[in-house]
Amino acid sequence: DAGVTQSPTHLIKTRGQQVTLRCSPKSGHDTVSWYQQALGQGPQFIFQYYEEEERQRGNFPDRFSGHQFPNYSSELNVNALLLGDSALYLCASSLAAEQYFGPGTRLTVT
Amino acid sequence: QKEVEQNSGPLSVPEGAIASLNCTYSDRVSQSFFWYRQYSGKSPELIMSIYSNGDKEDGRFTAQLNKASQYVSLLIRDSQPSDSATYLCAVNMRAGGFKTIFGAGTRLFVKA
């Protein structure tokens, strides 16, 4: 049973560029949440997708947007990248309350 | 007041001892509580979930919940060096729906 997968593993971008991160949920899960984790901090909730709709959003600017596809996979898009967007981006999938994380995408903005 | 608070540590315990990790939360109507373990450079791994007051045991791990005190804890018995990691407390909070808020984590070192 495949767990949550994310791509790419690592990414280096320049300030002002745009980035798209991808996530495939664990088999049987229909909900995907995205988190940003800075070094030494806990994951910060970005948003959650369910039935292809954004169900809940954290305190992140509109530069952060997402999408969920009919097969429950999801994308996170970040526009106009800032140096402060450098972090580990985590995707978590769930069917009920328990969330299971993917390995993450390490984004470095230079 | 932070929504979910944990001591950042580091907490250092000798091998074989009990490690006690604590977490407090601000939203009284929170219903779901989780402990994740995160090794350096890796993603968080769910190790315990608890939904009602009292204790829940799973192997060497025991989660304790006290909703009246807005307090949740994790006990690790017979601590092993492989338990050395950051432990994240997470709470499902009602905020125009429910979203999961994580604490900053407690670093645990188990000395051999």
CSV table of C-alpha atoms in Angstrom, one decimal:
chain,number,residue,atom,x,y,z
A,1,ASP,CA,0.0,0.0,0.0
A,2,ALA,CA,1.7,3.2,-1.2
A,3,GLY,CA,1.9,6.0,1.3
A,4,VAL,CA,1.7,9.7,0.6
A,5,THR,CA,4.1,10.7,-2.2
A,6,GLN,CA,5.4,14.1,-3.1
A,7,SER,CA,7.4,15.6,-5.9
A,8,PRO,CA,9.9,16.9,-6.4
A,9,THR,CA,12.1,16.1,-3.4
A,10,HIS,CA,14.2,19.2,-3.6
A,11,LEU,CA,13.8,22.4,-5.6
A,12,ILE,CA,15.8,25.6,-6.0
A,13,LYS,CA,14.1,28.7,-7.3
A,14,THR,CA,14.9,32.4,-7.7
A,15,ARG,CA,13.0,35.2,-6.0
A,16,GLY,CA,10.0,36.2,-8.1
A,17,GLN,CA,9.6,32.9,-9.8
A,18,GLN,CA,6.6,30.5,-9.4
A,19,VAL,CA,6.7,26.9,-8.2
A,20,THR,CA,4.3,24.0,-8.3
A,21,LEU,CA,4.6,21.1,-5.8
A,22,ARG,CA,2.7,17.8,-6.2
A,23,CYS,CA,1.2,15.3,-3.8
A,24,SER,CA,-0.5,11.9,-4.2
A,25,PRO,CA,-2.5,10.9,-1.1
A,26,LYS,CA,-2.4,7.5,0.6
A,27,SER,CA,-4.7,5.0,-1.1
A,28,GLY,CA,-8.3,5.4,0.2
A,29,HIS,CA,-7.8,9.0,1.5
A,30,ASP,CA,-9.9,11.8,0.1
A,31,THR,CA,-8.5,14.8,1.9
A,32,VAL,CA,-5.2,16.6,1.4
A,33,SER,CA,-3.7,19.3,3.6
A,34,TRP,CA,-0.6,21.3,2.9
A,35,TYR,CA,1.9,22.6,5.5
A,36,GLN,CA,5.0,24.8,5.5
A,37,GLN,CA,7.7,23.9,8.0
A,38,ALA,CA,10.5,26.3,8.6
A,39,LEU,CA,13.7,25.0,10.3
A,40,GLY,CA,13.1,24.5,14.1
A,41,GLN,CA,9.4,25.1,13.8
A,42,GLY,CA,6.3,23.0,13.7
A,43,PRO,CA,4.4,22.6,10.5
A,44,GLN,CA,2.2,25.6,9.7
A,45,PHE,CA,-1.2,24.9,8.1
A,46,ILE,CA,-1.6,26.4,4.6
A,47,PHE,CA,-4.9,24.9,3.4
A,48,GLN,CA,-6.9,21.7,3.1
A,49,TYR,CA,-8.7,20.3,0.0
A,50,TYR,CA,-11.7,18.0,0.0
A,51,GLU,CA,-13.9,17.1,-3.0
A,52,GLU,CA,-11.7,19.4,-5.2
A,53,GLU,CA,-12.6,22.4,-3.0
A,54,GLU,CA,-10.5,24.4,-0.6
A,55,ARG,CA,-12.2,23.6,2.7
A,56,GLN,CA,-10.0,25.5,5.1
A,57,ARG,CA,-7.2,28.0,4.9
A,58,GLY,CA,-4.5,29.1,7.3
A,59,ASN,CA,-2.8,32.5,7.5
A,60,PHE,CA,-1.0,32.5,4.2
A,61,PRO,CA,-1.2,35.1,1.4
A,62,ASP,CA,-3.0,34.6,-1.8
A,63,ARG,CA,0.3,33.9,-3.5
A,64,PHE,CA,-0.3,30.4,-2.1
A,65,SER,CA,-2.9,28.5,-4.1
A,66,GLY,CA,-3.8,25.0,-4.6
A,67,HIS,CA,-5.9,22.5,-6.5
A,68,GLN,CA,-7.2,19.0,-6.0
A,69,PHE,CA,-7.9,16.7,-8.9
A,70,PRO,CA,-10.7,14.0,-9.2
A,71,ASN,CA,-8.2,11.3,-8.2
A,72,TYR,CA,-7.6,13.2,-5.0
A,73,SER,CA,-4.1,14.2,-5.9
A,74,SER,CA,-3.2,17.8,-5.2
A,75,GLU,CA,-0.9,20.7,-6.2
A,76,LEU,CA,0.4,23.6,-4.3
A,77,ASN,CA,1.4,26.7,-6.3
A,78,VAL,CA,3.4,29.6,-4.9
A,79,ASN,CA,3.7,32.8,-7.0
A,80,ALA,CA,6.2,35.6,-6.7
A,81,LEU,CA,8.6,33.6,-4.5
A,82,LEU,CA,10.2,35.4,-1.5
A,83,LEU,CA,13.4,34.3,0.3
A,84,GLY,CA,11.1,33.6,3.3
A,85,ASP,CA,9.3,30.9,1.4
A,86,SER,CA,12.3,28.7,1.8
A,87,ALA,CA,11.0,25.8,3.8
A,88,LEU,CA,10.0,22.1,3.8
A,89,TYR,CA,6.6,21.8,2.3
A,90,LEU,CA,4.6,18.9,3.6
A,91,CYS,CA,1.5,17.2,2.2
A,92,ALA,CA,-0.7,15.2,4.5
A,93,SER,CA,-3.6,13.0,3.5
A,94,SER,CA,-6.5,11.7,5.6
A,95,LEU,CA,-9.8,10.0,5.5
A,96,ALA,CA,-10.9,11.0,9.0
A,97,ALA,CA,-9.0,13.0,11.7
A,98,GLU,CA,-5.6,11.2,11.5
A,99,GLN,CA,-3.3,12.8,8.9
A,100,TYR,CA,-0.3,11.0,7.3
A,101,PHE,CA,2.5,13.0,5.9
A,102,GLY,CA,4.5,12.6,2.7
A,103,PRO,CA,8.3,12.9,2.7
A,104,GLY,CA,8.1,16.6,1.8
A,105,THR,CA,9.6,19.0,-0.8
A,106,ARG,CA,12.5,21.1,0.3
A,107,LEU,CA,12.2,24.5,-1.4
A,108,THR,CA,15.1,26.8,-1.5
A,109,VAL,CA,14.6,30.4,-2.8
A,110,THR,CA,17.8,32.3,-3.7
B,1,GLN,CA,-0.9,32.9,24.0
B,2,LYS,CA,0.1,30.3,21.4
B,3,GLU,CA,-2.6,28.0,20.2
B,4,VAL,CA,-0.5,24.9,21.0
B,5,GLU,CA,2.4,25.2,23.3
B,6,GLN,CA,5.3,22.8,24.0
B,7,ASN,CA,8.6,23.1,25.8
B,8,SER,CA,11.2,23.3,23.1
B,9,GLY,CA,13.7,21.3,25.2
B,10,PRO,CA,16.0,19.7,24.7
B,11,LEU,CA,14.8,17.0,27.1
B,12,SER,CA,17.5,14.6,27.9
B,13,VAL,CA,16.8,11.2,29.5
B,14,PRO,CA,19.0,8.1,30.1
B,15,GLU,CA,18.3,4.9,28.2
B,16,GLY,CA,15.6,2.9,29.9
B,17,ALA,CA,14.0,5.9,31.6
B,18,ILE,CA,10.5,7.3,31.1
B,19,ALA,CA,10.4,10.4,28.9
B,20,SER,CA,7.5,12.8,29.6
B,21,LEU,CA,6.4,15.3,26.9
B,22,ASN,CA,3.8,17.9,27.6
B,23,CYS,CA,1.5,20.1,25.5
B,24,THR,CA,-1.2,22.7,26.3
B,25,TYR,CA,-3.7,24.1,23.9
B,26,SER,CA,-6.0,27.2,23.8
B,27,ASP,CA,-9.2,26.0,22.1
B,28,ARG,CA,-11.6,24.5,24.6
B,29,VAL,CA,-13.7,22.8,22.0
B,30,SER,CA,-10.8,20.9,20.4
B,31,GLN,CA,-11.7,17.2,20.0
B,32,SER,CA,-8.8,15.5,18.4
B,33,PHE,CA,-5.2,15.3,19.6
B,34,PHE,CA,-2.1,13.8,18.0
B,35,TRP,CA,1.5,13.1,18.7
B,36,TYR,CA,4.0,13.0,15.8
B,37,ARG,CA,7.6,12.0,15.9
B,38,GLN,CA,10.0,13.8,13.5
B,39,TYR,CA,13.6,12.7,12.9
B,40,SER,CA,16.0,15.3,11.6
B,41,GLY,CA,15.6,15.8,7.9
B,42,LYS,CA,12.5,13.6,7.7
B,43,SER,CA,8.7,14.3,7.7
B,44,PRO,CA,6.5,13.9,10.8
B,45,GLU,CA,5.2,10.3,11.6
B,46,LEU,CA,2.0,9.8,13.5
B,47,ILE,CA,2.6,7.8,16.6
B,48,MET,CA,-0.5,8.4,18.8
B,49,SER,CA,-4.0,9.9,18.5
B,50,ILE,CA,-6.3,10.5,21.5
B,51,TYR,CA,-9.9,11.8,21.5
B,52,SER,CA,-11.3,11.3,25.0
B,53,ASN,CA,-10.1,12.1,28.5
B,54,GLY,CA,-7.8,9.6,30.1
B,55,ASP,CA,-4.9,7.4,29.0
B,56,LYS,CA,-4.4,5.6,25.8
B,57,GLU,CA,-1.5,3.1,25.6
B,58,ASP,CA,0.2,1.7,22.5
B,59,GLY,CA,3.3,-0.3,23.2
B,60,ARG,CA,5.9,1.8,25.0
B,61,PHE,CA,3.8,5.0,24.3
B,62,THR,CA,1.0,6.4,26.5
B,63,ALA,CA,-1.0,9.5,25.6
B,64,GLN,CA,-2.8,11.3,28.3
B,65,LEU,CA,-5.6,13.8,27.8
B,66,ASN,CA,-7.2,16.2,30.2
B,67,LYS,CA,-9.7,18.5,28.4
B,68,ALA,CA,-10.6,20.4,31.5
B,69,SER,CA,-7.0,21.5,31.9
B,70,GLN,CA,-6.5,21.7,28.1
B,71,TYR,CA,-3.5,19.5,28.5
B,72,VAL,CA,-2.2,16.5,26.6
B,73,SER,CA,1.0,14.5,27.3
B,74,LEU,CA,3.0,11.7,25.9
B,75,LEU,CA,5.0,9.2,28.0
B,76,ILE,CA,7.7,7.0,26.5
B,77,ARG,CA,8.6,4.1,28.6
B,78,ASP,CA,11.9,2.3,28.4
B,79,SER,CA,13.3,5.1,26.3
B,80,GLN,CA,15.8,4.0,23.6
B,81,PRO,CA,18.4,6.0,21.7
B,82,SER,CA,16.3,5.5,18.6
B,83,ASP,CA,13.6,7.5,20.3
B,84,SER,CA,15.8,10.6,20.0
B,85,ALA,CA,13.8,12.9,17.8
B,86,THR,CA,11.5,16.0,17.9
B,87,TYR,CA,8.0,15.2,19.1
B,88,LEU,CA,5.2,17.4,17.8
B,89,CYS,CA,1.9,17.9,19.5
B,90,ALA,CA,-1.0,18.6,17.1
B,91,VAL,CA,-4.6,19.7,17.9
B,92,ASN,CA,-7.6,19.8,15.7
B,93,MET,CA,-9.1,23.2,16.4
B,94,ARG,CA,-12.4,24.7,15.5
B,95,ALA,CA,-11.8,27.8,13.4
B,96,GLY,CA,-14.5,28.2,10.9
B,97,GLY,CA,-14.3,24.5,10.5
B,98,PHE,CA,-11.5,22.4,11.8
B,99,LYS,CA,-7.8,22.8,11.1
B,100,THR,CA,-4.8,21.1,12.7
B,101,ILE,CA,-2.4,23.3,14.6
B,102,PHE,CA,1.0,22.0,15.5
B,103,GLY,CA,3.2,23.0,18.4
B,104,ALA,CA,6.9,23.9,17.8
B,105,GLY,CA,8.0,20.5,19.1
B,106,THR,CA,10.1,19.2,21.9
B,107,ARG,CA,13.5,17.8,21.1
B,108,LEU,CA,14.2,14.5,23.0
B,109,PHE,CA,17.7,13.0,23.5
B,110,VAL,CA,18.0,9.5,24.9
B,111,LYS,CA,21.5,8.9,26.2
B,112,ALA,CA,22.9,5.4,25.9
